[in-house]
CSV table of N, CA and C in Angstrom, one decimal:
chain,number,residue,atom,x,y,z
G,1,GLY,N,-0.5,39.1,-8.3
G,1,GLY,CA,-0.7,37.7,-8.2
G,1,GLY,C,-1.3,37.5,-7.3
G,2,ASN,N,-1.4,36.4,-7.1
G,2,ASN,CA,-2.5,35.8,-5.7
G,2,ASN,C,-1.7,35.2,-4.6
G,3,LEU,N,-2.8,35.1,-3.7
G,3,LEU,CA,-1.8,34.6,-2.3
G,3,LEU,C,-1.1,33.0,-2.3
G,4,GLU,N,-1.8,32.1,-3.0
G,4,GLU,CA,-1.6,30.8,-3.5
G,4,GLU,C,-0.2,31.1,-3.9
G,5,ASP,N,0.0,31.4,-4.8
G,5,ASP,CA,1.4,32.0,-6.0
G,5,ASP,C,2.4,32.5,-5.0
G,6,PHE,N,2.0,33.3,-4.4
G,6,PHE,CA,3.0,33.9,-3.7
G,6,PHE,C,3.7,33.5,-2.4
G,7,THR,N,2.9,32.6,-1.5
G,7,THR,CA,3.0,31.7,-0.4
G,7,THR,C,3.9,30.8,-1.0
G,8,ALA,N,3.6,30.2,-2.4
G,8,ALA,CA,4.8,28.7,-2.9
G,8,ALA,C,6.0,29.2,-3.1
G,9,LEU,N,6.0,30.7,-3.6
G,9,LEU,CA,7.4,31.2,-4.5
G,9,LEU,C,8.2,32.1,-3.0
G,10,CYS,N,7.7,32.2,-2.0
G,10,CYS,CA,8.2,32.7,-0.8
G,10,CYS,C,8.7,31.7,0.3
G,11,ASP,N,10.2,32.2,0.3
G,11,ASP,CA,11.3,31.3,1.9
G,11,ASP,C,10.0,31.3,3.0
G,12,GLU,N,9.8,30.6,3.5
G,12,GLU,CA,9.1,30.9,5.2
G,12,GLU,C,9.3,32.4,5.9
G,13,GLN,N,10.7,32.6,5.9
G,13,GLN,CA,11.1,33.8,6.4
G,13,GLN,C,10.5,34.9,6.1
G,14,VAL,N,10.2,35.0,4.5
G,14,VAL,CA,9.9,36.1,3.9
G,14,VAL,C,8.5,36.4,4.5
G,15,LEU,N,7.6,35.4,5.0
G,15,LEU,CA,6.5,35.5,5.7
G,15,LEU,C,6.2,35.9,6.8
G,16,VAL,N,7.0,36.6,7.5
G,16,VAL,CA,7.2,36.6,8.7
G,16,VAL,C,7.6,38.2,8.8
G,17,GLU,N,6.5,39.0,9.8
G,17,GLU,CA,7.1,40.3,9.7
G,17,GLU,C,8.5,40.6,10.5
G,18,SER,N,9.2,40.9,10.2
G,18,SER,CA,10.7,41.2,11.1
G,18,SER,C,10.6,42.1,12.5
G,19,GLY,N,11.1,41.7,13.3
G,19,GLY,CA,10.9,42.5,14.6
G,19,GLY,C,9.5,42.3,15.0
G,20,SER,N,8.5,41.6,14.9
G,20,SER,CA,7.4,41.6,15.3
G,20,SER,C,6.9,40.4,16.3
G,21,GLU,N,6.5,40.7,17.3
G,21,GLU,CA,5.9,39.6,18.3
G,21,GLU,C,4.4,39.5,17.7
G,22,THR,N,3.8,40.1,16.9
G,22,THR,CA,2.2,39.4,16.7
G,22,THR,C,2.2,39.0,15.1
G,23,ASN,N,1.2,37.8,15.5
G,23,ASN,CA,1.3,36.9,14.5
G,23,ASN,C,0.5,37.8,13.3
G,24,LYS,N,1.2,38.0,12.2
G,24,LYS,CA,-0.2,38.4,11.1
G,24,LYS,C,-0.5,37.2,10.0
G,25,SER,N,-1.3,37.1,9.5
G,25,SER,CA,-2.1,36.2,8.6
G,25,SER,C,-1.4,36.2,7.3
G,26,LEU,N,-1.1,35.2,6.7
G,26,LEU,CA,-0.4,35.2,5.5
G,26,LEU,C,-1.1,36.1,4.7
G,27,ALA,N,-2.6,36.3,4.9
G,27,ALA,CA,-3.2,37.2,3.9
G,27,ALA,C,-2.8,38.8,3.9
G,28,ASP,N,-2.3,39.0,5.7
G,28,ASP,CA,-1.9,40.5,5.8
G,28,ASP,C,-0.5,40.6,5.2
G,29,ILE,N,0.2,39.9,5.3
G,29,ILE,CA,1.6,39.8,4.6
G,29,ILE,C,1.5,40.2,3.2
G,30,PHE,N,0.8,39.4,2.7
G,30,PHE,CA,0.5,39.2,0.8
G,30,PHE,C,0.0,40.7,0.6
G,31,GLU,N,-1.1,41.2,1.2
G,31,GLU,CA,-1.3,42.8,1.2
G,31,GLU,C,-0.6,43.6,1.5
G,32,GLY,N,0.9,43.2,2.4
G,32,GLY,CA,1.1,44.1,2.7
G,32,GLY,C,2.5,44.4,1.3
G,33,TYR,N,3.1,43.6,0.8
G,33,TYR,CA,3.9,43.3,-0.4
G,33,TYR,C,3.1,43.8,-1.5
G,34,GLU,N,1.9,43.1,-1.7
G,34,GLU,CA,1.1,43.3,-3.1
G,34,GLU,C,-0.2,44.1,-3.3
G,35,GLY,N,-0.7,44.9,-2.0
G,35,GLY,CA,-1.8,45.4,-2.2
G,35,GLY,C,-2.7,44.6,-1.7
G,36,PRO,N,-4.0,45.4,-1.7
G,36,PRO,CA,-5.3,44.7,-1.7
G,36,PRO,C,-5.6,43.4,-2.6
G,37,ILE,N,-6.4,42.3,-1.8
G,37,ILE,CA,-6.3,41.1,-2.6
G,37,ILE,C,-7.6,41.5,-3.5
G,38,SER,N,-8.9,41.9,-3.4
G,38,SER,CA,-9.6,41.8,-4.0
G,38,SER,C,-10.4,43.3,-4.4
G,39,ASP,N,-9.8,44.0,-4.5
G,39,ASP,CA,-10.2,45.3,-4.5
G,39,ASP,C,-10.5,45.9,-6.0
G,40,GLY,N,-9.9,45.2,-7.1
G,40,GLY,CA,-9.7,45.3,-8.5
G,40,GLY,C,-8.7,46.2,-9.1
G,41,ALA,N,-7.7,46.8,-8.0
G,41,ALA,CA,-6.8,47.6,-8.4
G,41,ALA,C,-5.4,47.0,-9.0
G,42,THR,N,-4.7,47.7,-9.6
G,42,THR,CA,-3.7,47.2,-9.9
G,42,THR,C,-2.3,47.7,-9.8
G,43,SER,N,-1.3,47.3,-10.0
G,43,SER,CA,0.0,47.7,-9.7
G,43,SER,C,0.9,47.9,-11.1
G,44,SER,N,1.8,48.3,-11.0
G,44,SER,CA,2.7,48.2,-12.3
G,44,SER,C,4.3,47.9,-12.0
G,45,ILE,N,5.3,47.7,-12.7
G,45,ILE,CA,6.7,47.9,-12.6
G,45,ILE,C,7.2,48.6,-13.6
G,46,SER,N,8.0,49.1,-13.7
G,46,SER,CA,9.2,49.6,-14.8
G,46,SER,C,10.5,49.8,-14.3
G,47,ASN,N,11.6,49.8,-15.0
G,47,ASN,CA,12.7,50.1,-14.9
G,47,ASN,C,13.3,48.9,-14.2
G,48,ALA,N,13.1,48.0,-14.9
G,48,ALA,CA,13.5,46.4,-14.2
G,48,ALA,C,14.9,45.9,-14.5
G,49,LYS,N,15.6,45.5,-13.4
G,49,LYS,CA,16.9,45.0,-13.5
G,49,LYS,C,17.0,43.5,-13.1
G,50,VAL,N,17.6,42.7,-13.5
G,50,VAL,CA,18.0,41.5,-13.1
G,50,VAL,C,19.7,41.2,-13.2
G,51,SER,N,20.1,40.6,-12.0
G,51,SER,CA,21.3,40.5,-11.9
G,51,SER,C,21.6,38.7,-10.9
G,52,ILE,N,22.3,37.7,-12.0
G,52,ILE,CA,22.0,36.5,-11.4
G,52,ILE,C,23.6,36.5,-10.9
G,53,GLN,N,23.9,35.5,-10.3
G,53,GLN,CA,25.0,35.3,-9.6
G,53,GLN,C,25.3,33.9,-9.4
G,54,ASP,N,25.9,33.0,-10.1
G,54,ASP,CA,26.6,32.1,-10.2
G,54,ASP,C,25.4,30.8,-10.6
G,55,GLY,N,24.4,31.4,-11.0
G,55,GLY,CA,23.2,30.9,-11.8
G,55,GLY,C,22.2,30.2,-10.4
G,56,ILE,N,22.9,30.3,-9.2
G,56,ILE,CA,21.6,29.7,-8.1
G,56,ILE,C,21.1,31.2,-7.2
G,57,LYS,N,21.4,32.4,-7.6
G,57,LYS,CA,21.2,33.5,-6.9
G,57,LYS,C,20.7,34.7,-7.9
G,58,ALA,N,20.0,35.4,-7.6
G,58,ALA,CA,19.4,36.5,-8.6
G,58,ALA,C,18.8,37.5,-7.6
G,59,LEU,N,18.9,38.5,-8.0
G,59,LEU,CA,18.5,40.0,-7.5
G,59,LEU,C,17.9,40.6,-8.8
G,60,VAL,N,16.5,40.9,-8.4
G,60,VAL,CA,15.8,41.8,-9.5
G,60,VAL,C,15.1,43.0,-8.5
G,61,SER,N,15.2,44.1,-9.1
G,61,SER,CA,14.7,45.2,-8.7
G,61,SER,C,14.0,45.8,-10.0
G,62,TYR,N,13.2,47.2,-9.6
G,62,TYR,CA,12.1,47.4,-10.4
G,62,TYR,C,11.4,48.6,-9.4
G,63,ASP,N,10.9,49.5,-10.5
G,63,ASP,CA,10.1,50.8,-9.6
G,63,ASP,C,8.5,50.2,-9.9
G,64,ARG,N,8.2,50.2,-8.5
G,64,ARG,CA,6.5,50.2,-8.3
G,64,ARG,C,5.8,50.6,-8.0
G,65,THR,N,4.6,50.6,-8.9
G,65,THR,CA,3.8,51.7,-8.5
G,65,THR,C,2.5,50.9,-7.8
G,66,THR,N,2.4,50.8,-6.8
G,66,THR,CA,1.8,50.0,-5.7
G,66,THR,C,0.5,50.2,-6.2
G,67,LYS,N,-0.6,49.6,-5.5
G,67,LYS,CA,-2.1,49.3,-6.1
G,67,LYS,C,-2.7,50.5,-5.0
G,68,ALA,N,-1.8,51.2,-3.9
G,68,ALA,CA,-2.4,52.1,-3.1
G,68,ALA,C,-1.9,53.5,-3.7
G,69,GLY,N,-0.9,53.7,-4.9
G,69,GLY,CA,-0.8,54.6,-5.8
G,69,GLY,C,0.8,55.4,-5.1
G,70,GLU,N,1.5,54.1,-4.2
G,70,GLU,CA,2.9,54.8,-3.7
G,70,GLU,C,3.7,54.8,-5.1
G,71,ILE,N,4.9,54.9,-5.3
G,71,ILE,CA,5.9,54.2,-6.0
G,71,ILE,C,7.2,54.2,-5.3
G,72,VAL,N,8.1,52.9,-5.4
G,72,VAL,CA,8.9,52.6,-4.5
G,72,VAL,C,9.9,51.8,-5.2
G,73,ARG,N,10.6,51.7,-5.0
G,73,ARG,CA,11.9,50.8,-6.0
G,73,ARG,C,12.0,49.5,-4.9
G,74,GLU,N,11.7,48.2,-5.7
G,74,GLU,CA,11.3,47.1,-4.9
G,74,GLU,C,12.8,46.5,-5.5
G,75,THR,N,13.3,45.6,-4.1
G,75,THR,CA,14.4,44.5,-4.6
G,75,THR,C,13.8,43.5,-4.1
G,76,ARG,N,13.9,42.4,-4.9
G,76,ARG,CA,13.4,40.9,-4.3
G,76,ARG,C,14.9,40.0,-4.7
G,77,GLU,N,15.3,39.5,-3.6
G,77,GLU,CA,16.5,38.2,-3.6
G,77,GLU,C,15.8,36.7,-3.6
G,78,TRP,N,16.3,36.5,-4.8
G,78,TRP,CA,16.2,34.6,-5.0
G,78,TRP,C,16.9,34.0,-4.9
G,79,VAL,N,16.7,32.8,-4.4
G,79,VAL,CA,18.0,31.6,-4.5
G,79,VAL,C,17.0,30.6,-4.9
G,80,HIS,N,17.6,29.9,-5.6
G,80,HIS,CA,17.5,28.7,-6.6
G,80,HIS,C,18.2,27.1,-5.3
G,81,GLY,N,17.2,26.2,-4.8
G,81,GLY,CA,17.5,25.3,-4.2
G,81,GLY,C,16.6,24.1,-4.6
G,82,PRO,N,16.3,23.1,-3.9
G,82,PRO,CA,15.9,21.8,-4.4
G,82,PRO,C,14.5,21.8,-4.7
G,83,LYS,N,13.8,23.0,-4.4
G,83,LYS,CA,12.4,23.1,-4.7
G,83,LYS,C,12.0,23.9,-6.1
G,84,GLY,N,13.5,24.5,-6.4
G,84,GLY,CA,13.3,25.6,-7.4
G,84,GLY,C,13.3,27.0,-7.0
G,85,TRP,N,13.0,28.1,-7.6
G,85,TRP,CA,13.5,29.1,-7.2
G,85,TRP,C,12.5,30.0,-6.2
G,86,MET,N,13.2,30.5,-5.1
G,86,MET,CA,12.6,30.8,-4.1
G,86,MET,C,12.8,32.1,-3.6
G,87,CYS,N,12.0,33.3,-3.3
G,87,CYS,CA,12.4,34.5,-3.0
G,87,CYS,C,12.6,34.3,-1.4
G,88,VAL,N,13.7,35.2,-1.2
G,88,VAL,CA,14.2,34.9,0.5
G,88,VAL,C,14.1,36.4,1.0
G,89,SER,N,14.3,37.5,0.2
G,89,SER,CA,13.9,38.5,1.1
G,89,SER,C,13.4,39.9,0.3
G,90,VAL,N,13.0,40.7,0.8
G,90,VAL,CA,12.1,41.6,0.0
G,90,VAL,C,12.6,43.2,0.5
G,91,ARG,N,12.8,44.0,-0.2
G,91,ARG,CA,13.5,45.5,0.4
G,91,ARG,C,12.7,46.3,-0.7
G,92,ARG,N,11.9,47.5,0.1
G,92,ARG,CA,11.3,48.5,-0.4
G,92,ARG,C,12.0,49.9,-0.1
G,93,GLU,N,12.1,50.9,-1.2
G,93,GLU,CA,12.7,52.2,-1.0
G,93,GLU,C,11.6,53.0,-1.7
G,94,ASP,N,11.4,53.9,-0.6
G,94,ASP,CA,10.5,55.1,-1.3
G,94,ASP,C,11.5,55.8,-2.1
G,95,LEU,N,10.2,56.2,-3.5
G,95,LEU,CA,11.0,57.0,-4.6
G,95,LEU,C,10.3,58.5,-4.6
């Protein structure tokens, strides 16, 4: 993904580091979720599962191998609103 698409699809609360009093840039937050922006490394996903609730909420989970080589189970919660689908939360568990 790219930073512009990432910020357009994420609710502003996802773009704030939980419990932090420091202000991280959007680029820093993006790199935390997606990996380095310009190093040419890639990430991959497998074992994806989608659960749609009432047509306006969706949970998407998958195993992700990050650009740094970590393997995690990532779950993203999406909500459909006036501007379309927005990611409202992201959780990761180490595998």
